[in-house]
Every structure is written in C-alpha cells, then in structure tokens.
Amino acid sequence: MVHARHQKSATAERSGEAPGEAGRDPGSDEAGTPRYETGNTGSTLLHAALTRENLLQAFKRVRANKGAAGVDGLDIDQTARQLVTTWPTLREQLLQGTYRPSPVRRVTIPKPDGGERELGIPTVTDRLVQQALLQVLQPILDPTFSKHSYGFRPGRRAHEAVLAAQAYVQSGRRVVVDVDLEKFFDRVNHDILIDRLQKRIPDAGVIRLIRAYLNSGIMSDGVVQERKQGTPQGGPLSPLLANVLLDEVDKELERRGHCFARYADDCNVYVRSRRAGDRVMALLRRCYAKLRLKVNETKSAVASVTGRKFLGYSFWFAKEGVKRKVAAKALATFKQRVRQLTRRSGGRSMTEVIERLRSYLLGWKAYFGLAQTPGIWRTLDEWLRHRLRAIQLKHWKRGTTMFRELRRLGASVPVAQRVAANSRSWWRNSDGDINRVLTIAYFDRLGVPRLS
C-alpha cells in the first residue's frame, strides 16, 4: 500500500479499481502518487476521498463497526464482492455528481426511559462512501470546532467532558443550565446545515454528495418516505454534520465567556446563580431557534448541579470537594439491563449467562470507572452475585441436585442440607449459607468481572 502524499497531478487519468482489489490506487499515477485532480466536478476533496488508500482504510472501519445490511439486503462480504464489478461505474457517478444514494433502512431501538430512538441504516456501499468522505473532511473541520465540544471527535471522549464539568462546579459554579434538544437528529434543517457546511468546505462536489445523502429518504415497512429534514443516526457522517451545526452555538457561548461542555446534542452550561442561568437559557433558546431546533422544555432546566445528570454522571459534595458518581437513572438502567441478560427462564447454562453478561459489565465498568463512590461498586457487586447465585439454584432445581452439586463444590453436609431444604426459594436461599460455597473466588473463576 502506498503512502498518500497530498499533492495534485496534471494528469487526468482515472482508475476503476474496486476497494479491496490488488494494484495501484485509483486516482494515482504510475509511481503510486495520488492525484487529486479536479475533473468535471472541480472537487479535489472528492478525489481525495476516493483514493485507494483512503477507501481501504474506510472499508476496514466499516467492517470493524459491523452493522446490519441496508435496504439492499447485502452484508459487508456480499457488498465487497459486488463492488469488484460495480465500482468503476459507481466511482464515475460519484465524481460526476450523478450518484444517488439508496434510502436508509429505518429501525428503532428502545431507550432506557421507555421511549424509542430512531436509526437510519445506510447500505454498506453508502457507509463505505460516507466513511471515506469522513476521513477526508474530519481533519479539515475538527480543528475549527470549539474546545468545549467532546462528542465524536478524534482524541476526545465523554470522560473529558465529565471532568471539565466537575472542574466548573469545583470553581464555584453550582447552577447548571441543562438543555435537552427534542429529537435533534430527526430535526436538523437541511438548508441551514448545508449553508453552514459550505462556509467551511467550499467544494461543490462534496456539498452535492452530502446533500444527496441528506435527501436519500427512509424506507419503513417497504415504503420509501421522502426526508426534508434530519440526519438519522446510523451513518458515519451524521456525528460530524451535527458538530458542524451545533458549533455555531458553542462559538456564541465562548464569545460570551461561559463555562460549558457539550457532547453531541447534550450541552450543560455552568453558572454561579439562578438569575445568570435564566439568562443563559434564554440565550440558548434563541440560538437553537435560529437553527430551527426545539428545546425539550420538560427535560431542560436551570437547577442545582446535584439534581441533574450529565452523560450518566452526577455530582455530590464531600469535605474534599466535588465528587463524581453514577447518576440514579444510570444505576437503574444498569440493573434493568443485567436482569434482561440474566433472565432465569432462558434455559441457558451459567457459563452462557456469564458470557452474555461479561461484555456488558466490562463496558459499563470502563465507562463509569470515573465514579468516586467505592461503596456503590461494592453494593452492585453483592447484588450481582446474589442474582447469579439465585440463577444457579434455579438451574439445579431439585433439592437432591442442590445437595449433590454443593457437596461437589466443597460444602459441608449441614450447609448443603440447609440450602437443599429450601430448594424453591431461590432468591431468599441465595444469600446466606450458599455464600460460603459460591464465593467471590468462585465467580472470579467463572469470569465474572468485579465492579469494585
């Protein structure tokens, strides 16, 4: 694979080689040097996105992200085989501005609060093109974004936003302006977004292609619906486009000297008084209204920081200063998810139950590892092991089986007898004598991660 040296070439030769094929880069000269020629579209950036090196990198990312098939029903491997023959035509259409993306496939996933989040799943081909475009645009756009923006940006993550918020509270800003946007990704105005994008990327070919993706429509129950607003979550470009639009509000807050942290459409501004908070809330309503975005009044508030959450965390005051903890809603969601993963009626063995549970626990622990509440971790660990012991007892079912298995695990005869005598009281029976047998070390051996 050649290394891209971003320079133009006077030659206008094109290649029709598909992503994944051996050989030189599409759009490269004989020496392998990429040529970002302007062609008929005048789009240097589009040629940069469609170089072989960039496409291979994009394909690896699309494969790593996995994801379901789009409306064409083709998975990643099927799409790769198809592109071997269709890529030359597809590439020419992209460069000429005649390519029309497929509609996205509409799916909904449940939210922890009982609602639903809508996703739009593009075809693998469209995900590949979007990812290739993202890899070219992000290095240009990202440095222009506010330092207070943390979501979907290289080298930045939610933990940094939480730590920044904690620092603001520690400095004496005990009131938060917590703004929730109503169905943000579904209500992005296309014209406003394209206008803001054109000011940053004056490239007609790229703008035309992004407009085509915004207008591609949604397929639901076999019917394609036109889309005049929104950039549904699910496509690689959506987060970057969201940052382009919301950066305007960030810059206004910066201009006024406010302390804030934003992650995607979740923005908290920290001030010293309720009066100041009310003024900031009024400002944000005006800023979002200019973008034709709507503030969700039922979920937004000017309030004490101790009564609000940010990215799953909340704050509490200790003698040493402001501390971080897992928000109550996040804790409830954790328990709800663990119950779903460890349902006692699925007919799965303990090994299978733990295998399903393990990845969730590790991910949850990694994200909420910033919490400064060791007592909560211990309580959750005890609750989790209590639940797993109850599941194990139900798997054994009969008192005779319980007695035999407990003895096999080293339990004394009296302990095995007492547990077996209450063979139908799984939850009550799973916190007492059985703790001496199904110990912490026992669950460690089974691969259950400790939270504490």
PDB file of C-alpha atoms in Angstrom, residues 327-447:
ATOM      1  CA  ALA A 327     -26.468   9.061  38.248  1.00  0.00           C
ATOM      2  CA  ALA A 328     -29.516   7.351  39.735  1.00  0.00           C
ATOM      3  CA  LYS A 329     -31.067   6.801  36.303  1.00  0.00           C
ATOM      4  CA  ALA A 330     -27.879   5.137  35.034  1.00  0.00           C
ATOM      5  CA  LEU A 331     -27.860   2.811  38.047  1.00  0.00           C
ATOM      6  CA  ALA A 332     -31.478   1.840  37.419  1.00  0.00           C
ATOM      7  CA  THR A 333     -30.679   1.212  33.749  1.00  0.00           C
ATOM      8  CA  PHE A 334     -27.733  -0.978  34.755  1.00  0.00           C
ATOM      9  CA  LYS A 335     -29.896  -3.190  36.965  1.00  0.00           C
ATOM     10  CA  GLN A 336     -32.604  -3.396  34.326  1.00  0.00           C
ATOM     11  CA  ARG A 337     -30.094  -4.497  31.695  1.00  0.00           C
ATOM     12  CA  VAL A 338     -28.493  -7.080  33.999  1.00  0.00           C
ATOM     13  CA  ARG A 339     -31.939  -8.543  34.697  1.00  0.00           C
ATOM     14  CA  GLN A 340     -32.551  -8.833  30.962  1.00  0.00           C
ATOM     15  CA  LEU A 341     -29.197 -10.533  30.368  1.00  0.00           C
ATOM     16  CA  THR A 342     -29.664 -12.957  33.269  1.00  0.00           C
ATOM     17  CA  ARG A 343     -33.298 -13.948  32.902  1.00  0.00           C
ATOM     18  CA  ARG A 344     -33.780 -17.163  34.821  1.00  0.00           C
ATOM     19  CA  SER A 345     -36.113 -18.739  32.278  1.00  0.00           C
ATOM     20  CA  GLY A 346     -33.889 -18.874  29.204  1.00  0.00           C
ATOM     21  CA  GLY A 347     -32.626 -22.432  29.639  1.00  0.00           C
ATOM     22  CA  ARG A 348     -29.008 -21.269  29.415  1.00  0.00           C
ATOM     23  CA  SER A 349     -26.178 -22.677  31.481  1.00  0.00           C
ATOM     24  CA  MET A 350     -24.344 -20.490  33.976  1.00  0.00           C
ATOM     25  CA  THR A 351     -21.409 -20.289  31.556  1.00  0.00           C
ATOM     26  CA  GLU A 352     -23.683 -18.969  28.801  1.00  0.00           C
ATOM     27  CA  VAL A 353     -25.320 -16.463  31.160  1.00  0.00           C
ATOM     28  CA  ILE A 354     -21.932 -15.098  32.222  1.00  0.00           C
ATOM     29  CA  GLU A 355     -20.700 -14.961  28.642  1.00  0.00           C
ATOM     30  CA  ARG A 356     -23.652 -12.719  27.723  1.00  0.00           C
ATOM     31  CA  LEU A 357     -23.148 -10.621  30.840  1.00  0.00           C
ATOM     32  CA  ARG A 358     -19.389 -10.218  30.734  1.00  0.00           C
ATOM     33  CA  SER A 359     -19.050  -7.797  27.797  1.00  0.00           C
ATOM     34  CA  TYR A 360     -21.766  -5.533  29.199  1.00  0.00           C
ATOM     35  CA  LEU A 361     -20.153  -5.439  32.657  1.00  0.00           C
ATOM     36  CA  LEU A 362     -16.711  -4.679  31.238  1.00  0.00           C
ATOM     37  CA  GLY A 363     -18.080  -1.879  29.048  1.00  0.00           C
ATOM     38  CA  TRP A 364     -20.133  -0.411  31.876  1.00  0.00           C
ATOM     39  CA  LYS A 365     -17.198  -0.553  34.269  1.00  0.00           C
ATOM     40  CA  ALA A 366     -14.909   1.131  31.734  1.00  0.00           C
ATOM     41  CA  TYR A 367     -17.351   3.977  31.149  1.00  0.00           C
ATOM     42  CA  PHE A 368     -18.331   4.582  34.772  1.00  0.00           C
ATOM     43  CA  GLY A 369     -14.847   3.995  36.133  1.00  0.00           C
ATOM     44  CA  LEU A 370     -14.625   7.726  36.930  1.00  0.00           C
ATOM     45  CA  ALA A 371     -17.205   7.388  39.705  1.00  0.00           C
ATOM     46  CA  GLN A 372     -15.757   8.236  43.134  1.00  0.00           C
ATOM     47  CA  THR A 373     -18.160   6.075  45.135  1.00  0.00           C
ATOM     48  CA  PRO A 374     -16.498   2.747  46.080  1.00  0.00           C
ATOM     49  CA  GLY A 375     -19.431   1.841  48.316  1.00  0.00           C
ATOM     50  CA  ILE A 376     -21.788   1.805  45.332  1.00  0.00           C
ATOM     51  CA  TRP A 377     -19.461  -0.549  43.437  1.00  0.00           C
ATOM     52  CA  ARG A 378     -19.400  -2.985  46.357  1.00  0.00           C
ATOM     53  CA  THR A 379     -23.199  -2.864  46.651  1.00  0.00           C
ATOM     54  CA  LEU A 380     -23.610  -3.581  42.943  1.00  0.00           C
ATOM     55  CA  ASP A 381     -21.108  -6.451  43.127  1.00  0.00           C
ATOM     56  CA  GLU A 382     -23.039  -8.017  46.010  1.00  0.00           C
ATOM     57  CA  TRP A 383     -26.370  -7.587  44.204  1.00  0.00           C
ATOM     58  CA  LEU A 384     -24.952  -9.115  41.033  1.00  0.00           C
ATOM     59  CA  ARG A 385     -23.524 -12.182  42.789  1.00  0.00           C
ATOM     60  CA  HIS A 386     -26.771 -12.576  44.734  1.00  0.00           C
ATOM     61  CA  ARG A 387     -28.641 -12.715  41.416  1.00  0.00           C
ATOM     62  CA  LEU A 388     -26.193 -15.189  39.883  1.00  0.00           C
ATOM     63  CA  ARG A 389     -26.470 -17.483  42.915  1.00  0.00           C
ATOM     64  CA  ALA A 390     -30.260 -17.425  42.545  1.00  0.00           C
ATOM     65  CA  ILE A 391     -29.894 -18.353  38.871  1.00  0.00           C
ATOM     66  CA  GLN A 392     -27.574 -21.226  39.766  1.00  0.00           C
ATOM     67  CA  LEU A 393     -30.060 -22.563  42.304  1.00  0.00           C
ATOM     68  CA  LYS A 394     -32.852 -22.449  39.760  1.00  0.00           C
ATOM     69  CA  HIS A 395     -30.665 -24.328  37.278  1.00  0.00           C
ATOM     70  CA  TRP A 396     -30.196 -27.083  39.849  1.00  0.00           C
ATOM     71  CA  LYS A 397     -33.969 -27.055  40.603  1.00  0.00           C
ATOM     72  CA  ARG A 398     -34.361 -30.056  42.889  1.00  0.00           C
ATOM     73  CA  GLY A 399     -33.129 -30.299  46.445  1.00  0.00           C
ATOM     74  CA  THR A 400     -31.271 -33.523  45.696  1.00  0.00           C
ATOM     75  CA  THR A 401     -29.399 -31.875  42.827  1.00  0.00           C
ATOM     76  CA  MET A 402     -28.557 -28.872  45.002  1.00  0.00           C
ATOM     77  CA  PHE A 403     -27.203 -31.128  47.737  1.00  0.00           C
ATOM     78  CA  ARG A 404     -25.077 -33.136  45.300  1.00  0.00           C
ATOM     79  CA  GLU A 405     -23.654 -30.082  43.466  1.00  0.00           C
ATOM     80  CA  LEU A 406     -22.924 -28.159  46.655  1.00  0.00           C
ATOM     81  CA  ARG A 407     -21.085 -31.139  48.126  1.00  0.00           C
ATOM     82  CA  ARG A 408     -19.117 -31.436  44.882  1.00  0.00           C
ATOM     83  CA  LEU A 409     -18.094 -27.802  45.289  1.00  0.00           C
ATOM     84  CA  GLY A 410     -16.844 -28.470  48.825  1.00  0.00           C
ATOM     85  CA  ALA A 411     -19.821 -27.529  51.002  1.00  0.00           C
ATOM     86  CA  SER A 412     -20.205 -29.252  54.360  1.00  0.00           C
ATOM     87  CA  VAL A 413     -23.108 -31.655  54.810  1.00  0.00           C
ATOM     88  CA  PRO A 414     -25.067 -29.273  57.130  1.00  0.00           C
ATOM     89  CA  VAL A 415     -24.689 -26.334  54.720  1.00  0.00           C
ATOM     90  CA  ALA A 416     -25.713 -28.429  51.693  1.00  0.00           C
ATOM     91  CA  GLN A 417     -28.698 -29.789  53.618  1.00  0.00           C
ATOM     92  CA  ARG A 418     -29.928 -26.351  54.720  1.00  0.00           C
ATOM     93  CA  VAL A 419     -29.749 -24.948  51.191  1.00  0.00           C
ATOM     94  CA  ALA A 420     -31.390 -28.015  49.671  1.00  0.00           C
ATOM     95  CA  ALA A 421     -34.210 -27.865  52.214  1.00  0.00           C
ATOM     96  CA  ASN A 422     -35.356 -24.522  50.707  1.00  0.00           C
ATOM     97  CA  SER A 423     -34.986 -25.602  47.108  1.00  0.00           C
ATOM     98  CA  ARG A 424     -37.850 -23.458  45.770  1.00  0.00           C
ATOM     99  CA  SER A 425     -36.887 -20.160  47.469  1.00  0.00           C
ATOM    100  CA  TRP A 426     -34.166 -19.237  45.023  1.00  0.00           C
ATOM    101  CA  TRP A 427     -33.745 -15.529  45.838  1.00  0.00           C
ATOM    102  CA  ARG A 428     -34.000 -15.864  49.635  1.00  0.00           C
ATOM    103  CA  ASN A 429     -31.875 -19.006  49.577  1.00  0.00           C
ATOM    104  CA  SER A 430     -29.124 -17.327  47.545  1.00  0.00           C
ATOM    105  CA  ASP A 431     -27.940 -15.041  50.341  1.00  0.00           C
ATOM    106  CA  GLY A 432     -26.753 -16.959  53.373  1.00  0.00           C
ATOM    107  CA  ASP A 433     -25.140 -20.377  53.699  1.00  0.00           C
ATOM    108  CA  ILE A 434     -24.597 -20.628  49.952  1.00  0.00           C
ATOM    109  CA  ASN A 435     -22.223 -17.636  50.115  1.00  0.00           C
ATOM    110  CA  ARG A 436     -19.677 -19.948  51.735  1.00  0.00           C
ATOM    111  CA  VAL A 437     -19.699 -22.148  48.649  1.00  0.00           C
ATOM    112  CA  LEU A 438     -20.472 -19.881  45.692  1.00  0.00           C
ATOM    113  CA  THR A 439     -17.890 -17.373  46.866  1.00  0.00           C
ATOM    114  CA  ILE A 440     -16.381 -14.326  45.210  1.00  0.00           C
ATOM    115  CA  ALA A 441     -13.472 -16.519  44.116  1.00  0.00           C
ATOM    116  CA  TYR A 442     -15.943 -18.973  42.558  1.00  0.00           C
ATOM    117  CA  PHE A 443     -17.388 -16.242  40.344  1.00  0.00           C
ATOM    118  CA  ASP A 444     -13.900 -14.958  39.580  1.00  0.00           C
ATOM    119  CA  ARG A 445     -13.072 -18.381  38.174  1.00  0.00           C
ATOM    120  CA  LEU A 446     -16.211 -18.299  36.036  1.00  0.00           C
ATOM    121  CA  GLY A 447     -15.059 -14.982  34.559  1.00  0.00           C
TER     122      GLY A 447
END
